[in-house]
Short mmCIF file of the C-alpha atoms (twelve columns), coordinates in Angstrom:
data_MODEL
# 
_entry.id   MODEL 
# 
loop_
_atom_site.group_PDB 
_atom_site.id 
_atom_site.type_symbol 
_atom_site.label_atom_id 
_atom_site.label_alt_id 
_atom_site.label_comp_id 
_atom_site.label_asym_id 
_atom_site.label_seq_id 
_atom_site.Cartn_x 
_atom_site.Cartn_y 
_atom_site.Cartn_z 
_atom_site.pdbx_PDB_model_num 
ATOM 1   C CA . MET A 1   34.220  21.955  -11.512 1 
ATOM 2   C CA . PRO A 2   32.803  18.424  -11.089 1 
ATOM 3   C CA . GLU A 3   29.548  17.783  -12.949 1 
ATOM 4   C CA . ARG A 4   26.715  15.422  -12.209 1 
ATOM 5   C CA . THR A 5   24.685  13.521  -14.763 1 
ATOM 6   C CA . VAL A 6   20.965  12.926  -14.354 1 
ATOM 7   C CA . ALA A 7   21.786  9.407   -13.175 1 
ATOM 8   C CA . THR A 8   24.300  10.483  -10.526 1 
ATOM 9   C CA . ALA A 9   22.021  13.323  -9.390  1 
ATOM 10  C CA . PHE A 10  19.291  10.798  -8.551  1 
ATOM 11  C CA . GLU A 11  21.842  8.679   -6.703  1 
ATOM 12  C CA . ALA A 12  22.915  11.748  -4.699  1 
ATOM 13  C CA . LEU A 13  19.281  12.615  -3.944  1 
ATOM 14  C CA . LEU A 14  18.632  9.100   -2.701  1 
ATOM 15  C CA . SER A 15  21.700  9.214   -0.460  1 
ATOM 16  C CA . ARG A 16  20.698  12.596  0.993   1 
ATOM 17  C CA . LYS A 17  17.232  11.364  1.924   1 
ATOM 18  C CA . VAL A 18  18.359  8.554   4.244   1 
ATOM 19  C CA . PRO A 19  17.350  9.575   7.806   1 
ATOM 20  C CA . THR A 20  20.095  10.740  10.150  1 
ATOM 21  C CA . ASP A 21  21.019  8.913   13.352  1 
ATOM 22  C CA . GLY A 22  19.462  11.813  15.251  1 
ATOM 23  C CA . GLU A 23  16.150  11.332  13.476  1 
ATOM 24  C CA . ARG A 24  16.219  7.626   14.212  1 
ATOM 25  C CA . SER A 25  16.789  8.352   17.903  1 
ATOM 26  C CA . ALA A 26  14.028  10.984  17.999  1 
ATOM 27  C CA . ALA A 27  11.674  8.556   16.313  1 
ATOM 28  C CA . VAL A 28  11.730  6.214   19.286  1 
ATOM 29  C CA . GLN A 29  12.181  8.527   22.266  1 
ATOM 30  C CA . HIS A 30  8.443   8.902   22.907  1 
ATOM 31  C CA . ARG A 31  7.589   5.224   22.593  1 
ATOM 32  C CA . ALA A 32  7.534   4.605   26.359  1 
ATOM 33  C CA . SER A 33  5.192   7.535   26.994  1 
ATOM 34  C CA . ILE A 34  2.869   6.453   24.156  1 
ATOM 35  C CA . GLU A 35  2.758   2.909   25.528  1 
ATOM 36  C CA . LYS A 36  2.085   4.185   29.046  1 
ATOM 37  C CA . SER A 37  -0.780  6.331   27.807  1 
ATOM 38  C CA . LEU A 38  -2.389  3.530   25.831  1 
ATOM 39  C CA . SER A 39  -2.067  1.122   28.764  1 
ATOM 40  C CA . GLN A 40  -5.262  2.767   30.010  1 
ATOM 41  C CA . LEU A 41  -7.014  0.890   27.195  1 
ATOM 42  C CA . GLU A 42  -7.174  -2.875  26.961  1 
ATOM 43  C CA . ASN A 43  -4.524  -3.640  24.368  1 
ATOM 44  C CA . PHE A 44  -2.061  -6.279  23.312  1 
ATOM 45  C CA . GLY A 45  0.865   -4.011  22.574  1 
ATOM 46  C CA . LEU A 46  2.204   -1.767  19.814  1 
ATOM 47  C CA . ARG A 47  3.512   -2.913  16.447  1 
ATOM 48  C CA . GLU A 48  5.626   -0.479  14.444  1 
ATOM 49  C CA . THR A 49  4.328   -0.497  10.875  1 
ATOM 50  C CA . GLY A 50  5.625   2.507   8.962   1 
ATOM 51  C CA . SER A 51  8.624   3.828   7.086   1 
ATOM 52  C CA . PHE A 52  11.197  3.574   9.877   1 
ATOM 53  C CA . ARG A 53  10.310  -0.067  10.458  1 
ATOM 54  C CA . HIS A 54  10.396  -0.774  6.721   1 
ATOM 55  C CA . GLY A 55  13.636  1.130   6.084   1 
ATOM 56  C CA . THR A 56  11.961  3.560   3.673   1 
ATOM 57  C CA . ALA A 57  11.763  6.703   5.820   1 
ATOM 58  C CA . VAL A 58  12.771  10.045  4.281   1 
ATOM 59  C CA . ARG A 59  15.113  12.498  5.996   1 
ATOM 60  C CA . GLY A 60  13.174  15.421  7.402   1 
ATOM 61  C CA . HIS A 61  9.945   13.406  7.625   1 
ATOM 62  C CA . SER A 62  10.481  11.257  10.704  1 
ATOM 63  C CA . ASP A 63  6.927   10.062  11.294  1 
ATOM 64  C CA . VAL A 64  6.589   6.932   13.421  1 
ATOM 65  C CA . ASP A 65  3.624   4.720   12.542  1 
ATOM 66  C CA . VAL A 66  2.390   2.153   15.051  1 
ATOM 67  C CA . LEU A 67  -0.609  -0.124  15.260  1 
ATOM 68  C CA . VAL A 68  -2.096  -0.618  18.727  1 
ATOM 69  C CA . SER A 69  -3.892  -3.949  18.958  1 
ATOM 70  C CA . LEU A 70  -7.008  -3.214  21.012  1 
ATOM 71  C CA . GLY A 71  -9.131  -5.635  22.977  1 
ATOM 72  C CA . GLY A 72  -12.746 -5.529  24.008  1 
ATOM 73  C CA . GLY A 73  -14.261 -6.292  20.626  1 
ATOM 74  C CA . ARG A 74  -14.309 -4.142  17.523  1 
ATOM 75  C CA . PRO A 75  -16.975 -1.398  17.601  1 
ATOM 76  C CA . ALA A 76  -19.378 -1.039  14.682  1 
ATOM 77  C CA . SER A 77  -17.928 2.352   13.778  1 
ATOM 78  C CA . SER A 78  -14.229 2.954   13.241  1 
ATOM 79  C CA . ASP A 79  -14.875 6.529   14.410  1 
ATOM 80  C CA . THR A 80  -15.490 5.094   17.873  1 
ATOM 81  C CA . ALA A 81  -12.091 3.366   17.916  1 
ATOM 82  C CA . LEU A 82  -10.293 6.472   16.694  1 
ATOM 83  C CA . GLU A 83  -11.969 8.639   19.323  1 
ATOM 84  C CA . ARG A 84  -11.058 6.169   22.086  1 
ATOM 85  C CA . VAL A 85  -7.401  6.404   21.149  1 
ATOM 86  C CA . ARG A 86  -7.507  10.160  20.519  1 
ATOM 87  C CA . SER A 87  -9.113  11.029  23.850  1 
ATOM 88  C CA . THR A 88  -6.722  8.759   25.759  1 
ATOM 89  C CA . LEU A 89  -3.644  10.304  24.142  1 
ATOM 90  C CA . ALA A 90  -5.022  13.838  24.497  1 
ATOM 91  C CA . GLN A 91  -5.485  13.334  28.243  1 
ATOM 92  C CA . SER A 92  -1.911  12.096  28.566  1 
ATOM 93  C CA . PHE A 93  -0.406  14.916  26.490  1 
ATOM 94  C CA . PRO A 94  -2.579  18.002  27.202  1 
ATOM 95  C CA . LEU A 95  -0.019  20.433  25.766  1 
ATOM 96  C CA . THR A 96  0.581   18.424  22.577  1 
ATOM 97  C CA . PRO A 97  -1.651  18.614  19.479  1 
ATOM 98  C CA . VAL A 98  -3.545  15.331  19.049  1 
ATOM 99  C CA . ARG A 99  -5.964  14.838  16.156  1 
ATOM 100 C CA . VAL A 100 -7.602  12.187  14.002  1 
ATOM 101 C CA . SER A 101 -6.260  11.787  10.473  1 
ATOM 102 C CA . ARG A 102 -7.560  8.491   9.145   1 
ATOM 103 C CA . PRO A 103 -6.567  5.788   9.578   1 
ATOM 104 C CA . ALA A 104 -4.578  7.089   12.546  1 
ATOM 105 C CA . VAL A 105 -4.514  9.393   15.536  1 
ATOM 106 C CA . VAL A 106 -1.670  11.859  15.019  1 
ATOM 107 C CA . VAL A 107 0.415   13.126  17.948  1 
ATOM 108 C CA . ASN A 108 2.659   16.072  17.050  1 
ATOM 109 C CA . PHE A 109 5.512   16.237  19.540  1 
ATOM 110 C CA . ALA A 110 8.068   19.082  19.363  1 
ATOM 111 C CA . SER A 111 5.753   21.302  17.274  1 
ATOM 112 C CA . GLY A 112 5.362   18.550  14.710  1 
ATOM 113 C CA . ASP A 113 9.067   17.740  14.288  1 
ATOM 114 C CA . GLU A 114 8.423   14.385  15.991  1 
ATOM 115 C CA . ARG A 115 5.153   12.982  14.739  1 
ATOM 116 C CA . TRP A 116 3.546   9.737   15.842  1 
ATOM 117 C CA . GLU A 117 0.651   8.139   13.980  1 
ATOM 118 C CA . VAL A 118 -1.198  5.614   16.140  1 
ATOM 119 C CA . ILE A 119 -3.563  3.282   14.285  1 
ATOM 120 C CA . PRO A 120 -6.183  1.378   16.304  1 
ATOM 121 C CA . GLY A 121 -6.433  -2.243  15.189  1 
ATOM 122 C CA . TYR A 122 -8.421  -5.341  16.084  1 
ATOM 123 C CA . TYR A 123 -7.241  -8.903  15.615  1 
ATOM 124 C CA . LEU A 124 -9.057  -10.695 12.795  1 
ATOM 125 C CA . ARG A 125 -7.133  -13.865 12.027  1 
ATOM 126 C CA . ALA A 126 -3.717  -15.475 11.753  1 
ATOM 127 C CA . SER A 127 -2.253  -16.693 8.474   1 
ATOM 128 C CA . GLY A 128 0.937   -18.669 8.924   1 
ATOM 129 C CA . ASP A 129 3.437   -16.406 10.671  1 
ATOM 130 C CA . HIS A 130 1.370   -13.298 10.025  1 
ATOM 131 C CA . VAL A 131 -1.613  -11.612 11.683  1 
ATOM 132 C CA . VAL A 132 -4.383  -9.749  9.883   1 
ATOM 133 C CA . TYR A 133 -5.927  -6.760  11.676  1 
ATOM 134 C CA . SER A 134 -8.984  -4.615  11.061  1 
ATOM 135 C CA . ILE A 135 -8.133  -0.897  11.052  1 
ATOM 136 C CA . PRO A 136 -10.011 2.316   10.138  1 
ATOM 137 C CA . ALA A 137 -10.288 2.825   6.396   1 
ATOM 138 C CA . PRO A 138 -9.239  6.201   4.914   1 
ATOM 139 C CA . GLY A 139 -12.727 7.091   3.738   1 
ATOM 140 C CA . GLY A 140 -14.657 5.573   6.652   1 
ATOM 141 C CA . GLY A 141 -15.525 2.083   7.823   1 
ATOM 142 C CA . TRP A 142 -12.943 -0.654  8.234   1 
ATOM 143 C CA . MET A 143 -10.206 -2.258  6.149   1 
ATOM 144 C CA . GLU A 144 -7.766  -5.122  6.637   1 
ATOM 145 C CA . THR A 145 -4.001  -4.937  7.037   1 
ATOM 146 C CA . ALA A 146 -1.230  -7.458  7.613   1 
ATOM 147 C CA . PRO A 147 1.804   -5.367  8.638   1 
ATOM 148 C CA . SER A 148 4.312   -8.170  9.147   1 
ATOM 149 C CA . ALA A 149 3.409   -9.744  5.796   1 
ATOM 150 C CA . HIS A 150 3.790   -6.423  3.987   1 
ATOM 151 C CA . LEU A 151 7.152   -5.827  5.661   1 
ATOM 152 C CA . SER A 152 8.325   -9.278  4.571   1 
ATOM 153 C CA . TYR A 153 7.153   -8.614  1.010   1 
ATOM 154 C CA . VAL A 154 9.153   -5.386  0.700   1 
ATOM 155 C CA . THR A 155 12.206  -6.825  2.459   1 
ATOM 156 C CA . ASP A 156 12.287  -9.936  0.271   1 
ATOM 157 C CA . ILE A 157 12.099  -7.952  -2.976  1 
ATOM 158 C CA . ASN A 158 14.691  -5.486  -1.676  1 
ATOM 159 C CA . ARG A 159 17.302  -8.252  -1.602  1 
ATOM 160 C CA . SER A 160 17.420  -8.507  -5.388  1 
ATOM 161 C CA . PRO A 161 18.162  -6.115  -6.869  1 
ATOM 162 C CA . SER A 162 19.845  -5.041  -3.652  1 
ATOM 163 C CA . GLY A 163 18.270  -1.895  -2.257  1 
ATOM 164 C CA . GLY A 164 15.882  -1.526  -5.180  1 
ATOM 165 C CA . ALA A 165 12.465  -1.766  -3.541  1 
ATOM 166 C CA . LYS A 166 13.322  0.429   -0.573  1 
ATOM 167 C CA . GLY A 167 15.361  2.886   -2.635  1 
ATOM 168 C CA . LEU A 168 12.564  3.388   -5.139  1 
ATOM 169 C CA . ALA A 169 10.033  3.724   -2.311  1 
ATOM 170 C CA . ARG A 170 12.190  6.439   -0.727  1 
ATOM 171 C CA . LEU A 171 12.363  8.308   -4.042  1 
ATOM 172 C CA . MET A 172 8.585   8.135   -4.438  1 
ATOM 173 C CA . LYS A 173 8.061   9.439   -0.900  1 
ATOM 174 C CA . THR A 174 10.594  12.214  -1.554  1 
ATOM 175 C CA . TRP A 175 8.495   13.220  -4.574  1 
ATOM 176 C CA . LYS A 176 5.360   13.111  -2.416  1 
ATOM 177 C CA . TYR A 177 6.814   15.357  0.294   1 
ATOM 178 C CA . ALA A 178 8.143   17.767  -2.350  1 
ATOM 179 C CA . ASN A 179 4.587   18.235  -3.648  1 
ATOM 180 C CA . PRO A 180 2.432   18.562  -0.511  1 
ATOM 181 C CA . SER A 181 -0.566  20.121  -2.258  1 
ATOM 182 C CA . GLY A 182 -0.568  17.859  -5.302  1 
ATOM 183 C CA . ALA A 183 0.595   14.502  -4.008  1 
ATOM 184 C CA . LYS A 184 -1.617  13.499  -1.094  1 
ATOM 185 C CA . VAL A 185 -1.016  9.837   -1.782  1 
ATOM 186 C CA . SER A 186 -0.711  7.053   0.762   1 
ATOM 187 C CA . SER A 187 2.959   6.379   1.563   1 
ATOM 188 C CA . PHE A 188 2.058   2.722   2.060   1 
ATOM 189 C CA . TYR A 189 0.528   2.607   -1.429  1 
ATOM 190 C CA . LEU A 190 3.664   4.154   -2.959  1 
ATOM 191 C CA . GLU A 191 5.853   1.674   -1.101  1 
ATOM 192 C CA . MET A 192 3.846   -1.308  -2.319  1 
ATOM 193 C CA . ARG A 193 3.884   0.003   -5.895  1 
ATOM 194 C CA . ALA A 194 7.650   0.541   -5.693  1 
ATOM 195 C CA . ALA A 195 8.201   -3.024  -4.501  1 
ATOM 196 C CA . GLN A 196 5.868   -4.325  -7.192  1 
ATOM 197 C CA . ARG A 197 7.875   -2.385  -9.798  1 
ATOM 198 C CA . MET A 198 11.183  -3.882  -8.641  1 
ATOM 199 C CA . ALA A 199 9.933   -7.473  -8.352  1 
ATOM 200 C CA . GLY A 200 11.808  -9.540  -10.904 1 
ATOM 201 C CA . GLU A 201 14.112  -6.705  -12.023 1 
ATOM 202 C CA . SER A 202 17.803  -7.541  -12.381 1 
ATOM 203 C CA . SER A 203 19.127  -4.104  -11.442 1 
ATOM 204 C CA . PHE A 204 18.090  -0.842  -9.780  1 
ATOM 205 C CA . ILE A 205 18.790  2.334   -11.758 1 
ATOM 206 C CA . PRO A 206 17.194  5.086   -9.645  1 
ATOM 207 C CA . TYR A 207 16.394  7.662   -12.320 1 
ATOM 208 C CA . LEU A 208 15.034  5.126   -14.806 1 
ATOM 209 C CA . ASP A 209 12.986  3.148   -12.300 1 
ATOM 210 C CA . PHE A 210 11.567  6.385   -10.913 1 
ATOM 211 C CA . ALA A 211 10.653  7.504   -14.437 1 
ATOM 212 C CA . TYR A 212 8.992   4.175   -15.247 1 
ATOM 213 C CA . LEU A 213 7.029   4.090   -12.001 1 
ATOM 214 C CA . ILE A 214 5.621   7.612   -12.070 1 
ATOM 215 C CA . ARG A 215 4.620   7.161   -15.703 1 
ATOM 216 C CA . GLY A 216 2.926   3.865   -14.852 1 
ATOM 217 C CA . LEU A 217 1.052   5.371   -11.908 1 
ATOM 218 C CA . ALA A 218 -0.063  8.326   -14.036 1 
ATOM 219 C CA . ASN A 219 -1.259  6.036   -16.810 1 
ATOM 220 C CA . ASN A 220 -3.255  3.766   -14.484 1 
ATOM 221 C CA . GLY A 221 -4.753  6.732   -12.649 1 
ATOM 222 C CA . LEU A 222 -3.467  5.591   -9.252  1 
ATOM 223 C CA . ALA A 223 -5.781  2.626   -9.452  1 
ATOM 224 C CA . ASP A 224 -6.579  0.535   -6.403  1 
ATOM 225 C CA . MET A 225 -3.988  -2.193  -5.860  1 
ATOM 226 C CA . ASN A 226 -4.483  -5.823  -4.952  1 
ATOM 227 C CA . ASP A 227 -2.560  -6.886  -1.859  1 
ATOM 228 C CA . PRO A 228 0.504   -8.656  -3.326  1 
ATOM 229 C CA . THR A 229 0.654   -10.946 -0.279  1 
ATOM 230 C CA . GLY A 230 -2.916  -12.121 -0.876  1 
ATOM 231 C CA . LEU A 231 -3.802  -11.725 2.800   1 
ATOM 232 C CA . THR A 232 -6.044  -8.654  2.618   1 
ATOM 233 C CA . GLY A 233 -8.141  -6.743  0.106   1 
ATOM 234 C CA . ARG A 234 -7.317  -3.837  -2.191  1 
ATOM 235 C CA . PHE A 235 -5.355  -0.692  -1.299  1 
ATOM 236 C CA . ARG A 236 -6.539  2.800   -2.159  1 
ATOM 237 C CA . ALA A 237 -4.020  5.397   -3.290  1 
ATOM 238 C CA . ALA A 238 -5.702  8.323   -1.557  1 
ATOM 239 C CA . SER A 239 -8.345  8.969   1.064   1 
ATOM 240 C CA . THR A 240 -10.596 11.004  -1.243  1 
ATOM 241 C CA . GLU A 241 -11.367 11.103  -4.959  1 
ATOM 242 C CA . THR A 242 -10.233 14.737  -5.079  1 
ATOM 243 C CA . TYR A 243 -6.815  13.832  -3.658  1 
ATOM 244 C CA . ARG A 244 -6.466  10.948  -6.119  1 
ATOM 245 C CA . SER A 245 -7.446  13.073  -9.114  1 
ATOM 246 C CA . THR A 246 -5.123  15.930  -8.127  1 
ATOM 247 C CA . ALA A 247 -2.230  13.531  -7.593  1 
ATOM 248 C CA . VAL A 248 -2.784  11.949  -11.016 1 
ATOM 249 C CA . THR A 249 -2.568  15.404  -12.589 1 
ATOM 250 C CA . THR A 250 0.694   16.089  -10.744 1 
ATOM 251 C CA . LEU A 251 2.083   12.675  -11.665 1 
ATOM 252 C CA . THR A 252 1.229   13.141  -15.326 1 
ATOM 253 C CA . SER A 253 3.005   16.503  -15.492 1 
ATOM 254 C CA . ASP A 254 6.037   15.281  -13.561 1 
ATOM 255 C CA . ALA A 255 6.345   12.071  -15.563 1 
ATOM 256 C CA . LYS A 256 6.580   14.199  -18.714 1 
ATOM 257 C CA . ARG A 257 9.184   16.471  -17.091 1 
ATOM 258 C CA . VAL A 258 11.362  13.496  -16.124 1 
ATOM 259 C CA . GLU A 259 11.077  12.016  -19.611 1 
ATOM 260 C CA . ASP A 260 11.926  15.401  -21.118 1 
ATOM 261 C CA . ALA A 261 14.947  15.693  -18.801 1 
ATOM 262 C CA . ILE A 262 16.282  12.339  -19.935 1 
ATOM 263 C CA . GLU A 263 15.924  13.326  -23.596 1 
ATOM 264 C CA . LEU A 264 17.428  16.779  -22.998 1 
ATOM 265 C CA . GLU A 265 20.532  15.220  -21.490 1 
ATOM 266 C CA . LYS A 266 20.850  12.868  -24.464 1 
ATOM 267 C CA . ALA A 267 20.676  15.947  -26.721 1 
ATOM 268 C CA . GLY A 268 23.522  17.616  -24.836 1 
ATOM 269 C CA . ARG A 269 21.283  20.050  -22.930 1 
ATOM 270 C CA . ARG A 270 22.057  18.898  -19.401 1 
ATOM 271 C CA . SER A 271 21.420  22.285  -17.787 1 
ATOM 272 C CA . ALA A 272 17.860  22.299  -19.159 1 
ATOM 273 C CA . ALA A 273 17.432  18.734  -17.904 1 
ATOM 274 C CA . PHE A 274 18.358  19.761  -14.364 1 
ATOM 275 C CA . THR A 275 15.902  22.655  -14.523 1 
ATOM 276 C CA . LYS A 276 13.115  20.191  -15.322 1 
ATOM 277 C CA . LEU A 277 14.088  17.893  -12.456 1 
ATOM 278 C CA . ALA A 278 14.349  20.741  -9.955  1 
ATOM 279 C CA . TYR A 279 10.706  21.501  -10.748 1 
ATOM 280 C CA . VAL A 280 9.670   17.868  -10.202 1 
ATOM 281 C CA . PHE A 281 11.182  18.039  -6.713  1 
ATOM 282 C CA . VAL A 282 10.235  21.677  -6.197  1 
ATOM 283 C CA . GLY A 283 9.660   21.341  -2.433  1 
ATOM 284 C CA . THR A 284 13.114  19.910  -1.802  1 
ATOM 285 C CA . THR A 285 16.633  20.685  -3.017  1 
ATOM 286 C CA . PHE A 286 17.436  18.572  -6.042  1 
ATOM 287 C CA . PRO A 287 21.207  18.044  -6.408  1 
ATOM 288 C CA . SER A 288 22.814  20.710  -8.551  1 
ATOM 289 C CA . GLN A 289 24.486  19.960  -11.868 1 
ATOM 290 C CA . PHE A 290 27.836  21.347  -10.693 1 
ATOM 291 C CA . TYR A 291 29.337  20.801  -7.250  1 
# 
């Protein structure tokens, strides 16, 4: 019976988590209706900003993130902007759950199987080829974002080592979705940290880079991150201190489990290593040792 190593198991996990063609199609089928709904507001169009656009989406989690560039001047409260978008979408889709989940308005089509997150944004300034927007901050108020610059940052690093930045980001998001109660961390934050980890690396070894990154994030306590593009301010890992603290606890435990798994395999105890890794990805199906 063929047997996987820890290294090849991580490679198999990464391959399994690439979205299907069906998910990619479903991710865009509601775009026209979303745009039609938001046309009731003065806006300058939608910009896709999330995982599908960045090439870091995870199979089974086909959220579509878009920023709607609103006109009319930014209100003092970001709650006002969120409610404007929420009420407009709710009127257009009366049978579909629509709610605010900062920094976005979430529209759950098909009982949540097709989820859109619409972020209201206001133009702030241009910087070269990129635009900086003001969007609702996770904990209240406003924050800055530069979606095209952040996409370019991840894409550039992903070229060398080939597939490294996006592959590591997908692994981190897979870990997040496997731990829904203990890993309420911003997917954008994880993606930026993954790209930062791979910057300057000569190769991408999924299990080792994953181990290094989760240990690093545990050790730094999911600290705020400076924008690597230099165009905006700092990124928060989580919307609340409770979420951040809980995620650090989960990261610390899982970092130790991954390190233990690596050592167990070196000691000839591969079955025990796979048991550890199955617990790290408890909410998903980690590849089995034998296949």
